[in-house]
Coordinates of C-alpha atoms and ligand atoms in Angstrom, one line a residue:
M123 CA 16.6 -10.3 11.1
R124 CA 16.3 -7.5 13.7
E125 CA 19.8 -6.2 12.9
Y126 CA 19.2 -6.2 9.2
L127 CA 15.9 -4.3 9.7
L128 CA 17.6 -1.8 12.0
K129 CA 20.5 -1.3 9.5
G130 CA 18.0 -0.7 6.7
L131 CA 16.0 1.8 8.7
E132 CA 19.1 3.6 9.6
S133 CA 20.1 4.0 6.0
L134 CA 16.6 5.5 5.2
G135 CA 17.1 7.9 8.2
L136 CA 14.2 6.3 10.0
E137 CA 13.9 5.6 13.8
F138 CA 11.1 3.8 15.6
D139 CA 10.6 2.9 19.2
K140 CA 11.1 -0.7 20.5
V141 CA 7.4 -1.6 20.5
I142 CA 7.2 -0.8 16.7
I143 CA 10.4 -2.8 15.9
D144 CA 9.1 -5.7 18.0
N145 CA 5.8 -5.7 16.1
L146 CA 7.5 -5.6 12.7
I147 CA 9.7 -8.6 13.6
A148 CA 6.7 -10.5 15.0
Y149 CA 4.8 -9.8 11.8
A150 CA 7.7 -11.0 9.6
K151 CA 7.9 -14.2 11.7
L152 CA 4.2 -14.8 11.3
L153 CA 4.5 -14.3 7.6
L154 CA 7.5 -16.7 7.3
E155 CA 5.7 -19.3 9.4
T156 CA 2.3 -19.1 7.6
N157 CA 4.1 -19.0 4.2
K158 CA 5.4 -22.6 4.9
H159 CA 1.8 -23.9 4.3
T160 CA -0.1 -21.1 2.7
N161 CA 1.4 -19.3 -0.3
L162 CA 1.4 -15.6 0.6
T163 CA 4.7 -14.4 -0.9
A164 CA 7.3 -15.8 -3.3
I165 CA 10.1 -14.3 -1.1
R166 CA 11.1 -16.9 1.5
D167 CA 14.6 -15.8 2.5
E168 CA 14.6 -13.6 5.7
D169 CA 16.9 -10.8 4.5
S170 CA 15.1 -10.5 1.2
L171 CA 11.8 -10.4 2.9
I172 CA 13.0 -7.6 5.2
E173 CA 14.4 -5.5 2.3
K174 CA 12.0 -6.2 -0.5
H175 CA 8.8 -6.1 1.6
F176 CA 9.4 -4.3 4.9
I177 CA 12.1 -1.6 3.9
D178 CA 10.4 -1.2 0.5
S179 CA 7.1 -0.3 2.3
M180 CA 8.9 2.1 4.6
L181 CA 10.3 4.0 1.6
L182 CA 6.9 5.8 1.8
Q183 CA 7.2 6.8 5.4
K184 CA 8.7 10.2 4.9
S185 CA 6.1 11.1 2.3
I186 CA 3.2 10.6 4.7
S187 CA 1.9 14.0 5.8
E188 CA 1.5 14.7 9.6
N189 CA -2.2 15.5 9.1
T190 CA -3.0 12.0 7.8
E191 CA -5.9 10.4 9.8
T192 CA -7.1 7.6 7.4
A193 CA -5.3 5.4 4.8
I194 CA -6.4 2.7 2.5
D195 CA -4.2 0.0 0.9
I196 CA -5.9 -1.6 -2.2
G197 CA -4.6 -5.1 -3.1
T198 CA -2.5 -5.2 0.1
G199 CA -1.7 -9.0 -0.4
A200 CA 0.2 -10.1 2.7
G201 CA 0.2 -6.5 3.9
F202 CA 2.6 -4.5 1.8
P203 CA 2.9 -1.6 2.1
G204 CA -0.3 -1.2 4.4
M205 CA 0.4 -3.5 7.3
V206 CA 4.0 -2.3 7.7
L207 CA 2.9 1.4 7.6
A208 CA 0.0 0.7 10.0
I209 CA 2.5 -0.7 12.5
C210 CA 4.8 2.3 12.1
N211 CA 2.0 4.9 12.3
P212 CA -0.4 3.8 15.1
K213 CA -2.2 7.1 15.1
I214 CA -3.4 6.6 11.5
K215 CA -6.4 4.3 10.8
F216 CA -5.6 1.9 8.0
T217 CA -8.0 -0.1 5.8
L218 CA -6.2 -3.1 4.3
M219 CA -8.1 -4.5 1.4
D220 CA -7.6 -7.6 -0.8
S221 CA -10.0 -9.7 -2.8
V222 CA -8.2 -13.0 -1.8
G223 CA -9.5 -14.5 1.4
K224 CA -6.4 -16.4 2.4
K225 CA -4.5 -13.1 2.4
T226 CA -7.0 -11.2 4.5
D227 CA -7.3 -14.2 6.9
F228 CA -3.6 -13.9 7.4
L229 CA -3.8 -10.1 8.0
E230 CA -6.7 -10.6 10.5
M231 CA -4.5 -13.0 12.4
V232 CA -1.6 -10.5 12.4
K233 CA -3.9 -7.7 13.6
N234 CA -5.2 -9.9 16.5
E235 CA -1.8 -11.3 17.5
L236 CA -0.3 -7.9 17.6
G237 CA -3.4 -6.1 19.0
L238 CA -3.4 -3.5 16.2
E239 CA -6.4 -1.3 17.0
N240 CA -5.7 1.0 14.0
V241 CA -6.2 -1.7 11.4
E242 CA -9.3 -2.8 9.6
V243 CA -9.0 -5.8 7.2
I244 CA -11.5 -6.0 4.3
N245 CA -11.9 -9.0 2.0
D246 CA -13.4 -7.4 -1.1
R247 CA -12.7 -5.8 -4.5
A248 CA -12.1 -2.1 -4.7
E249 CA -14.9 -1.6 -7.1
E250 CA -17.4 -3.3 -4.7
F251 CA -16.1 -1.9 -1.3
I252 CA -16.5 1.7 -2.6
K253 CA -20.3 1.2 -2.5
N254 CA -20.0 0.9 1.4
E255 CA -20.1 4.7 2.1
K256 CA -16.4 4.8 1.7
R257 CA -16.4 7.2 -1.3
G258 CA -14.3 10.3 -0.7
T259 CA -13.3 9.3 2.9
Y260 CA -9.6 8.7 2.9
D261 CA -6.7 11.1 3.3
L262 CA -4.1 8.7 1.9
G263 CA -4.1 5.9 -0.7
L264 CA -1.5 3.1 -1.1
C265 CA -1.2 0.5 -3.7
R266 CA 1.8 -1.7 -4.7
G267 CA 2.1 -4.3 -7.4
V268 CA -1.6 -4.5 -8.3
S269 CA -1.9 -3.2 -11.8
K270 CA -0.8 -0.4 -14.2
L271 CA -1.2 3.1 -13.0
N272 CA -4.2 4.0 -15.2
V273 CA -6.1 1.0 -13.7
I274 CA -5.3 1.6 -10.1
L275 CA -6.1 5.3 -10.4
E276 CA -9.7 4.3 -11.2
Y277 CA -9.7 2.0 -8.1
M278 CA -8.1 4.5 -5.8
I279 CA -9.1 8.1 -6.6
P280 CA -12.8 7.7 -5.8
F281 CA -11.9 6.6 -2.2
L282 CA -9.9 9.8 -1.5
K283 CA -11.1 13.0 0.0
V284 CA -10.6 16.1 -2.2
D285 CA -7.0 17.1 -1.6
G286 CA -6.1 13.6 -0.6
V287 CA -2.9 12.0 -1.7
F288 CA -2.2 8.7 -3.5
L289 CA 1.4 7.4 -3.1
A290 CA 1.8 4.8 -5.9
Q291 CA 4.8 2.5 -5.8
K292 CA 6.3 1.5 -9.1
M293 CA 9.4 -0.2 -10.5
E294 CA 11.6 2.3 -12.2
G295 CA 11.2 3.2 -15.8
T296 CA 7.8 1.7 -16.5
G297 CA 6.7 5.0 -18.0
E298 CA 3.2 4.3 -16.7
E299 CA 2.7 7.9 -15.8
N300 CA 2.8 8.8 -19.5
E301 CA -0.1 6.3 -20.3
S302 CA -2.1 7.8 -17.4
E303 CA -2.8 11.3 -18.7
N304 CA -6.4 10.5 -19.6
A305 CA -7.1 8.7 -16.3
L306 CA -5.7 11.6 -14.3
N307 CA -7.8 14.1 -16.3
V308 CA -11.1 12.1 -16.0
L309 CA -10.5 11.6 -12.3
D310 CA -9.5 15.3 -11.7
S311 CA -6.1 14.4 -10.2
E312 CA -2.5 15.3 -11.0
I313 CA 1.0 14.0 -10.4
E314 CA 2.6 16.3 -7.9
E315 CA 6.1 14.7 -7.5
I316 CA 8.0 11.6 -8.7
Y317 CA 10.6 10.4 -6.2
K318 CA 13.4 8.1 -7.5
L319 CA 14.7 6.0 -4.6
E320 CA 16.9 3.0 -4.0
L321 CA 16.6 0.0 -1.6
P322 CA 19.5 0.1 0.9
F323 CA 21.2 -3.3 0.4
S324 CA 20.5 -4.4 -3.2
S325 CA 20.4 -0.8 -4.6
D326 CA 17.3 -1.8 -6.6
P327 CA 15.7 1.3 -7.9
R328 CA 12.2 2.3 -6.8
T329 CA 9.8 5.0 -7.9
I330 CA 7.1 6.7 -5.8
I331 CA 4.5 8.7 -7.7
K332 CA 2.7 11.3 -5.5
I333 CA -0.8 12.1 -6.9
R334 CA -3.2 14.7 -5.6
K335 CA -7.0 14.5 -6.0
N336 CA -8.2 18.0 -6.9
K337 CA -12.0 17.6 -7.2
A338 CA -14.8 15.2 -6.1
T339 CA -14.9 12.2 -8.4
N340 CA -17.8 11.7 -10.8
S341 CA -20.0 8.9 -9.3
K342 CA -19.7 6.8 -12.5
Y343 CA -16.1 5.8 -11.4
P344 CA -15.0 3.2 -10.7
R345 CA -16.9 1.4 -13.5
R346 CA -18.3 -2.1 -12.9
T347 CA -16.1 -4.7 -11.4
G348 CA -13.5 -5.9 -13.9
I349 CA -14.0 -3.0 -16.4
P350 CA -11.2 -0.8 -15.1
L351 CA -8.7 -3.6 -15.8
K352 CA -10.3 -4.7 -19.1
R353 CA -10.7 -1.2 -20.5
P354 CA -8.3 1.2 -18.7
L355 CA -9.2 4.9 -18.8
Ligands
LIG43 C1 0.8 -8.9 -6.8 S1 -0.2 -8.8 -5.4 C2 0.6 -7.4 -4.5 C3 0.3 -7.5 -3.1 C4 1.0 -6.4 -2.2 N1 0.5 -5.1 -2.5 C5 2.5 -6.4 -2.4 O1 3.0 -5.5 -3.1 O2 3.2 -7.4 -2.0 C6 -1.7 -8.0 -6.0 C7 -2.9 -8.1 -5.1 O3 -3.9 -7.3 -5.5 C8 -5.2 -7.9 -5.3 N2 -6.2 -7.3 -6.1 C9 -6.1 -7.2 -7.5 N3 -7.2 -6.5 -8.0 C10 -7.9 -6.1 -6.9 C11 -9.1 -5.3 -6.7 N4 -9.8 -4.9 -7.8 N5 -9.5 -5.1 -5.4 C12 -8.9 -5.6 -4.4 N6 -7.7 -6.4 -4.5 C13 -7.2 -6.6 -5.7 C14 -4.9 -9.4 -5.6 O4 -5.8 -10.2 -4.9 C15 -3.4 -9.5 -5.0 O5 -3.4 -10.0 -3.7

């Protein structure tokens, strides 16, 4: 598992010290172990887990600005991409949020086992947690596999500081950016870059959409819990 991870990182041009690699491996082992009795991910094979969850999360690493102090991962599930990036970036404070308790219980266990002081785990929905004085407080937003772009924009943009960045991970060719024009306008945000990338072993294509928040968000967003999904902007 370690060799496979190191080979993947090398092909992305990334290098981390031994403590970080040890933590990533310990996290992967905890996930494989916990997944035997609690369903956290459908990926059970070690190499696929490393490529499709760990390396996939690290595709974002080079897009994280050096000035980033705070990050939020909405719908982090078993910690992708947020827990991986928290381990790789110990100086950034990460909030890892999910509405499903068994997932946040697992992340709390990983945080404690690895002694990760830069990680806060929250069991809540984005539309509720925003009420906790968290509006406009994050430099970086992360979200993978939660919903369509026009839905997750409404969850995410209110959390970001003005000038903050949302790095949305998408499968290639969904064209969701075309359906998101209204959401981007209403939330005073714009697409700055679209990166087309590949996973190193399977060559599966991946897209990262870099979105910048330009102005403070109107306090009516996000709308009530469930509405962003039911009636996307
Ligand atoms: C398909 S999983 C993706 C998990 C992880 N990001 C990944 O890529 O492996 C989507 C997750 O988003 C969470 N979720 C969906 N809507 C949410 C919301 N409004 N607030 C917080 N979490 C949400 C679900 O509980 C679920 O764990």
